[in-house]
């Protein structure tokens, strides 16, 4: 062998599949034991910090989503605002994630998305169409890049962590997303607990107590149910204030404690690339397996509003 090429290490080439190549921030040289432990600790720390901030941000968002059909029932304001959020989320998910992540990076998107989510939460203090609809449009437009940045960040942390071990990548990925899901499920638990203690009146609801529950429950016959009365201004300000404080705290924690990714900022993508990715997504519908997932997605989308709007009308 030629002496000039001895000792030269060929770069690791990604052949295909999840986690088979180095992360975007991995150094060419293999780190020693202390560096590996430091990388493991920092990766796990970032996942916990991010998951905690997810909990603080979405506790208020999901709890208020569950209350929209009663708390903001006047003129259907709550239901319409939720519809606007998800309509604009669908649009932003198609066009904006790659453009914004390449230009600003995951950490800035996560911080900005949390700020806009705080604005959406705070808009529930006042029953104003202009305020709530503006907040709904703003959060819907950032929601696509916001969710993509969350997934991208967890994926990167898992890839870094796996680079220091011999564990299967799928196992590490499942463990890291499991941490996020743990905090995610807690948003519903603690959001409802906070709402219960803030909104409870201490008195039994007035009116007829012999409501028909279960599958024969009729919302039209539930008008006398005191549980469906909108909260007082004091209760509204207190409840939304607690959720808003949690969300703003998450912004502060993200800004101070979350490490930015080094190479996720690529100077921005051209709109031609964006359109190519959109068309590539629609081409997936040619595959029967992909096409058959569409009805399932529609069903899940219809199931969510049913549980949050109808089932929460306690009888």
CSV table of C-alpha atoms in Angstrom, one decimal:
chain,number,residue,atom,x,y,z
A,1,UNK,CA,0.0,0.0,0.0
A,2,UNK,CA,1.2,3.5,-0.8
A,3,UNK,CA,2.8,5.1,2.3
A,4,UNK,CA,0.9,8.3,1.6
A,5,UNK,CA,-2.5,6.7,2.1
A,6,UNK,CA,-1.6,4.7,5.2
A,7,UNK,CA,-3.5,5.8,8.3
A,8,UNK,CA,-6.1,7.8,6.4
A,9,UNK,CA,-9.6,6.9,7.6
A,10,UNK,CA,-12.3,6.9,5.0
A,11,UNK,CA,-15.5,8.8,6.0
A,12,UNK,CA,-18.4,6.8,7.3
A,13,UNK,CA,-21.0,6.7,4.5
A,14,UNK,CA,-24.7,6.4,5.2
A,15,UNK,CA,-26.0,3.5,3.3
A,16,UNK,CA,-29.6,3.8,4.3
A,17,UNK,CA,-31.9,3.4,7.2
A,18,UNK,CA,-32.4,5.3,10.4
A,19,UNK,CA,-29.4,5.9,12.6
A,20,UNK,CA,-26.8,4.2,10.4
A,21,UNK,CA,-24.7,7.3,9.9
A,22,UNK,CA,-23.2,9.9,12.2
A,23,UNK,CA,-25.3,12.8,13.4
A,24,UNK,CA,-25.0,16.1,11.8
A,25,UNK,CA,-22.9,17.4,14.6
A,26,UNK,CA,-20.7,14.3,15.1
A,27,UNK,CA,-17.0,14.9,14.9
A,28,UNK,CA,-14.8,13.0,12.5
A,29,UNK,CA,-12.6,11.7,15.4
A,30,UNK,CA,-13.9,9.1,17.7
A,31,UNK,CA,-14.3,10.7,21.2
A,32,UNK,CA,-12.6,9.2,24.2
A,33,UNK,CA,-14.4,7.7,27.2
A,34,UNK,CA,-14.8,11.0,29.1
A,35,UNK,CA,-16.1,12.8,26.0
A,36,UNK,CA,-18.5,10.0,25.4
A,37,UNK,CA,-19.9,10.3,28.9
A,38,UNK,CA,-20.2,14.1,28.5
A,39,UNK,CA,-22.0,13.7,25.2
A,40,UNK,CA,-24.4,11.1,26.7
A,41,UNK,CA,-25.1,13.4,29.6
A,42,UNK,CA,-25.7,16.5,27.5
A,43,UNK,CA,-27.9,14.6,25.1
A,44,UNK,CA,-30.1,13.2,27.9
A,45,UNK,CA,-30.1,16.6,29.6
A,46,UNK,CA,-31.3,18.3,26.5
A,47,UNK,CA,-34.1,15.8,26.0
A,48,UNK,CA,-35.3,16.2,29.6
A,49,UNK,CA,-35.1,20.0,29.3
A,50,UNK,CA,-37.0,20.0,26.0
A,51,UNK,CA,-39.6,17.5,27.3
A,52,UNK,CA,-40.2,19.6,30.5
A,53,UNK,CA,-40.7,22.7,28.3
A,54,UNK,CA,-43.1,20.8,26.2
A,55,UNK,CA,-45.1,19.9,29.3
A,56,UNK,CA,-45.1,23.5,30.5
A,57,UNK,CA,-46.2,24.9,27.1
A,58,UNK,CA,-48.8,22.3,26.2
A,59,UNK,CA,-50.5,21.8,29.6
A,60,UNK,CA,-52.3,25.1,29.1
A,61,UNK,CA,-52.9,24.6,25.4
A,62,UNK,CA,-54.5,21.1,25.6
A,63,UNK,CA,-56.5,22.0,28.8
A,64,UNK,CA,-58.0,25.1,27.2
A,65,UNK,CA,-58.7,23.1,24.0
A,66,UNK,CA,-60.8,20.7,26.1
A,67,UNK,CA,-62.7,23.7,27.5
A,68,UNK,CA,-63.4,25.7,24.3
A,69,UNK,CA,-66.9,24.4,23.8
A,70,UNK,CA,-67.9,25.6,27.3
A,71,UNK,CA,-65.5,28.3,28.3
A,72,UNK,CA,-65.7,30.2,25.0
A,73,UNK,CA,-69.0,28.9,23.7
A,74,UNK,CA,-70.4,32.3,22.9
A,75,UNK,CA,-71.1,32.4,19.2
A,76,UNK,CA,-69.0,29.3,18.7
A,77,UNK,CA,-65.8,31.3,19.2
A,78,UNK,CA,-63.9,28.5,20.9
A,79,UNK,CA,-64.8,25.9,18.3
A,80,UNK,CA,-64.0,28.2,15.4
A,81,UNK,CA,-60.7,29.2,16.8
A,82,UNK,CA,-59.7,25.5,17.1
A,83,UNK,CA,-60.7,24.9,13.5
A,84,UNK,CA,-58.6,27.8,12.4
A,85,UNK,CA,-55.5,26.6,14.2
A,86,UNK,CA,-55.6,23.2,12.5
A,87,UNK,CA,-56.5,24.5,9.1
A,88,UNK,CA,-53.4,26.7,9.1
A,89,UNK,CA,-51.4,24.0,10.7
A,90,UNK,CA,-52.0,21.8,7.7
A,91,UNK,CA,-50.8,24.5,5.4
A,92,UNK,CA,-47.7,25.3,7.4
A,93,UNK,CA,-46.8,21.6,7.7
A,94,UNK,CA,-46.6,21.3,3.9
A,95,UNK,CA,-44.6,24.4,3.1
A,96,UNK,CA,-42.7,25.9,6.1
A,97,UNK,CA,-40.8,23.4,8.2
A,98,UNK,CA,-37.7,23.0,6.0
A,99,UNK,CA,-37.6,26.6,5.0
A,100,UNK,CA,-37.7,27.9,8.6
A,101,UNK,CA,-35.5,25.2,10.1
A,102,UNK,CA,-32.8,25.7,7.5
A,103,UNK,CA,-32.8,29.4,8.0
A,104,UNK,CA,-33.2,29.8,11.8
A,105,UNK,CA,-32.4,26.4,13.3
A,106,UNK,CA,-34.4,24.3,15.7
A,107,UNK,CA,-33.8,26.1,18.9
A,108,UNK,CA,-35.0,29.5,17.6
A,109,UNK,CA,-38.1,27.8,16.1
A,110,UNK,CA,-38.8,26.1,19.4
A,111,UNK,CA,-38.5,29.3,21.3
A,112,UNK,CA,-40.6,31.3,18.9
A,113,UNK,CA,-43.2,28.6,18.7
A,114,UNK,CA,-43.5,28.6,22.5
A,115,UNK,CA,-43.9,32.4,22.4
A,116,UNK,CA,-46.7,32.2,19.9
A,117,UNK,CA,-48.3,29.3,21.8
A,118,UNK,CA,-48.2,31.6,24.9
A,119,UNK,CA,-50.0,34.3,22.8
A,120,UNK,CA,-52.7,31.7,21.9
A,121,UNK,CA,-53.1,30.7,25.5
A,122,UNK,CA,-53.3,34.3,26.7
A,123,UNK,CA,-55.9,35.2,24.1
A,124,UNK,CA,-58.4,33.1,26.1
A,125,UNK,CA,-58.6,35.8,28.7
A,126,UNK,CA,-60.8,37.9,26.6
A,127,UNK,CA,-63.8,36.8,24.5
A,128,UNK,CA,-62.8,38.8,21.4
A,129,UNK,CA,-63.0,37.4,17.9
A,130,UNK,CA,-60.2,39.5,16.5
A,131,UNK,CA,-57.8,38.6,19.3
A,132,UNK,CA,-58.5,34.8,19.4
A,133,UNK,CA,-58.6,34.5,15.6
A,134,UNK,CA,-55.3,36.3,15.2
A,135,UNK,CA,-53.8,34.1,17.8
A,136,UNK,CA,-55.2,31.0,16.1
A,137,UNK,CA,-53.8,32.0,12.7
A,138,UNK,CA,-50.4,32.8,14.2
A,139,UNK,CA,-50.1,29.5,16.1
A,140,UNK,CA,-51.4,27.5,13.2
A,141,UNK,CA,-48.8,29.0,10.9
A,142,UNK,CA,-45.9,28.2,13.3
A,143,UNK,CA,-47.3,24.9,14.4
A,144,UNK,CA,-46.0,22.9,11.4
A,145,UNK,CA,-42.3,24.1,11.8
A,146,UNK,CA,-42.8,23.9,15.6
A,147,UNK,CA,-43.7,20.2,15.6
A,148,UNK,CA,-41.1,19.4,13.0
A,149,UNK,CA,-38.4,21.1,15.1
A,150,UNK,CA,-39.4,19.0,18.1
A,151,UNK,CA,-39.1,15.8,16.1
A,152,UNK,CA,-35.8,16.9,14.5
A,153,UNK,CA,-34.3,17.8,17.9
A,154,UNK,CA,-35.2,14.6,19.6
A,155,UNK,CA,-33.9,12.6,16.6
A,156,UNK,CA,-30.6,14.5,16.7
A,157,UNK,CA,-30.2,13.9,20.5
A,158,UNK,CA,-30.9,10.2,20.1
A,159,UNK,CA,-28.4,10.0,17.2
A,160,UNK,CA,-25.7,11.7,19.3
A,161,UNK,CA,-26.4,9.4,22.3
A,162,UNK,CA,-26.3,6.3,20.1
A,163,UNK,CA,-23.0,7.3,18.6
A,164,UNK,CA,-21.3,6.6,22.0
A,165,UNK,CA,-22.8,3.2,22.4
A,166,UNK,CA,-23.3,-0.1,20.6
A,167,UNK,CA,-27.0,-0.1,21.2
A,168,UNK,CA,-29.5,-0.5,18.5
A,169,UNK,CA,-30.6,2.9,17.1
A,170,UNK,CA,-34.3,2.1,17.2
A,171,UNK,CA,-34.0,1.3,20.9
A,172,UNK,CA,-32.4,4.6,21.7
A,173,UNK,CA,-34.9,6.5,19.5
A,174,UNK,CA,-37.8,4.8,21.2
A,175,UNK,CA,-36.4,5.6,24.7
A,176,UNK,CA,-35.9,9.2,23.9
A,177,UNK,CA,-39.3,9.7,22.4
A,178,UNK,CA,-40.7,7.7,25.3
A,179,UNK,CA,-39.4,10.4,27.6
A,180,UNK,CA,-41.2,13.0,25.5
A,181,UNK,CA,-44.4,11.0,25.5
A,182,UNK,CA,-44.3,10.7,29.3
A,183,UNK,CA,-44.3,14.5,29.7
A,184,UNK,CA,-46.8,14.8,26.9
A,185,UNK,CA,-49.3,12.5,28.6
A,186,UNK,CA,-48.9,14.5,31.8
A,187,UNK,CA,-50.1,17.6,30.1
A,188,UNK,CA,-53.6,16.2,30.0
A,189,UNK,CA,-53.5,15.0,33.6
A,190,UNK,CA,-52.2,18.2,35.2
A,191,UNK,CA,-54.0,20.5,32.8
A,192,UNK,CA,-57.3,19.0,33.9
A,193,UNK,CA,-56.3,19.0,37.6
A,194,UNK,CA,-55.5,22.7,37.5
A,195,UNK,CA,-58.8,23.4,35.7
A,196,UNK,CA,-60.8,21.4,38.2
A,197,UNK,CA,-59.4,23.2,41.2
A,198,UNK,CA,-59.8,26.7,39.6
A,199,UNK,CA,-63.3,26.2,38.2
A,200,UNK,CA,-64.9,24.2,40.9
A,201,UNK,CA,-67.6,26.1,42.7
A,202,UNK,CA,-68.0,24.0,45.7
A,203,UNK,CA,-71.7,23.6,45.1
A,204,UNK,CA,-73.7,21.1,43.3
A,205,UNK,CA,-74.9,22.3,39.9
A,206,UNK,CA,-78.4,23.8,39.9
A,207,UNK,CA,-81.3,22.3,37.9
A,208,UNK,CA,-82.3,18.8,37.1
A,209,UNK,CA,-79.8,16.2,38.2
A,210,UNK,CA,-81.4,13.3,36.4
A,211,UNK,CA,-79.6,13.7,33.1
A,212,UNK,CA,-79.3,10.8,30.8
A,213,UNK,CA,-75.7,9.8,30.4
A,214,UNK,CA,-73.8,7.3,28.3
A,215,UNK,CA,-74.7,6.6,24.7
A,216,UNK,CA,-78.2,8.2,25.1
A,217,UNK,CA,-76.7,11.5,26.3
A,218,UNK,CA,-78.2,14.4,24.4
A,219,UNK,CA,-76.4,17.8,24.4
A,220,UNK,CA,-79.6,19.5,23.5
A,221,UNK,CA,-81.3,18.4,26.7
A,222,UNK,CA,-78.3,19.4,28.8
A,223,UNK,CA,-79.0,23.1,28.9
A,224,UNK,CA,-79.7,23.2,32.7
A,225,UNK,CA,-76.4,21.6,33.6
A,226,UNK,CA,-74.4,24.1,35.7
A,227,UNK,CA,-71.2,22.5,34.7
A,228,UNK,CA,-71.6,24.0,31.2
A,229,UNK,CA,-71.9,27.6,32.4
A,230,UNK,CA,-69.0,29.8,31.3
A,231,UNK,CA,-66.5,30.7,34.1
A,232,UNK,CA,-66.6,34.0,35.8
A,233,UNK,CA,-64.1,36.7,34.8
A,234,UNK,CA,-62.1,36.0,38.0
A,235,UNK,CA,-61.9,32.2,37.3
A,236,UNK,CA,-61.1,32.9,33.6
A,237,UNK,CA,-58.2,35.2,34.4
A,238,UNK,CA,-56.9,32.9,37.1
A,239,UNK,CA,-57.0,29.8,35.0
A,240,UNK,CA,-55.5,31.3,31.9
A,241,UNK,CA,-53.0,33.2,34.0
A,242,UNK,CA,-51.7,30.0,35.5
A,243,UNK,CA,-51.4,28.3,32.1
A,244,UNK,CA,-49.8,31.4,30.6
A,245,UNK,CA,-47.2,31.6,33.4
A,246,UNK,CA,-46.3,28.0,32.8
A,247,UNK,CA,-45.9,28.6,29.1
A,248,UNK,CA,-43.7,31.7,29.5
A,249,UNK,CA,-41.6,29.8,32.0
A,250,UNK,CA,-40.9,27.2,29.3
A,251,UNK,CA,-39.7,30.0,27.0
A,252,UNK,CA,-37.2,31.1,29.6
A,253,UNK,CA,-36.0,27.6,30.2
A,254,UNK,CA,-35.6,26.9,26.5
A,255,UNK,CA,-33.6,30.1,26.0
A,256,UNK,CA,-31.2,29.4,28.9
A,257,UNK,CA,-30.8,25.7,29.2
A,258,UNK,CA,-31.4,24.1,25.7
A,259,UNK,CA,-28.3,23.6,23.6
A,260,UNK,CA,-28.6,24.7,20.0
A,261,UNK,CA,-27.7,22.3,17.2
A,262,UNK,CA,-24.6,23.4,15.3
A,263,UNK,CA,-25.3,22.5,11.7
A,264,UNK,CA,-29.1,22.7,11.4
A,265,UNK,CA,-28.9,26.2,10.0
A,266,UNK,CA,-28.1,25.9,6.2
A,267,UNK,CA,-28.9,29.3,4.9
A,268,UNK,CA,-32.5,28.6,3.9
A,269,UNK,CA,-34.0,26.4,1.2
A,270,UNK,CA,-35.3,27.6,-2.2
A,271,UNK,CA,-39.1,27.5,-2.8
A,272,UNK,CA,-38.4,25.1,-5.6
A,273,UNK,CA,-37.1,22.6,-3.1
A,274,UNK,CA,-40.1,23.1,-1.0
A,275,UNK,CA,-42.5,22.4,-3.9
A,276,UNK,CA,-40.5,19.4,-4.9
A,277,UNK,CA,-41.0,18.0,-1.4
A,278,UNK,CA,-44.7,18.8,-1.5
A,279,UNK,CA,-45.1,17.0,-4.8
A,280,UNK,CA,-43.1,14.0,-3.5
A,281,UNK,CA,-45.4,13.8,-0.6
A,282,UNK,CA,-48.5,13.6,-2.8
A,283,UNK,CA,-46.8,11.0,-5.0
A,284,UNK,CA,-46.8,8.7,-2.0
A,285,UNK,CA,-50.6,8.4,-2.4
A,286,UNK,CA,-49.9,6.2,-5.4
A,287,UNK,CA,-48.9,3.5,-2.9
A,288,UNK,CA,-51.9,1.6,-1.5
A,289,UNK,CA,-50.4,1.4,1.9
A,290,UNK,CA,-49.9,5.2,2.1
A,291,UNK,CA,-53.3,5.9,0.6
A,292,UNK,CA,-55.1,3.7,3.1
A,293,UNK,CA,-53.7,5.7,5.9
A,294,UNK,CA,-55.7,8.8,4.8
A,295,UNK,CA,-59.1,7.5,6.1
A,296,UNK,CA,-57.4,6.6,9.4
A,297,UNK,CA,-56.0,10.1,9.7
A,298,UNK,CA,-59.4,11.6,9.0
A,299,UNK,CA,-61.0,9.4,11.6
A,300,UNK,CA,-58.5,10.4,14.2
A,301,UNK,CA,-59.0,14.0,13.3
A,302,UNK,CA,-62.8,13.7,13.8
A,303,UNK,CA,-62.4,11.6,17.0
A,304,UNK,CA,-60.3,14.3,18.7
A,305,UNK,CA,-63.0,17.1,18.6
A,306,UNK,CA,-65.7,14.7,19.6
A,307,UNK,CA,-63.8,13.8,22.8
A,308,UNK,CA,-62.8,17.4,23.6
A,309,UNK,CA,-66.1,19.1,22.8
A,310,UNK,CA,-68.9,16.5,23.4
A,311,UNK,CA,-67.6,14.1,26.0
A,312,UNK,CA,-66.4,16.9,28.2
A,313,UNK,CA,-70.0,18.1,28.6
A,314,UNK,CA,-70.2,16.4,32.0
A,315,UNK,CA,-73.8,15.4,33.0
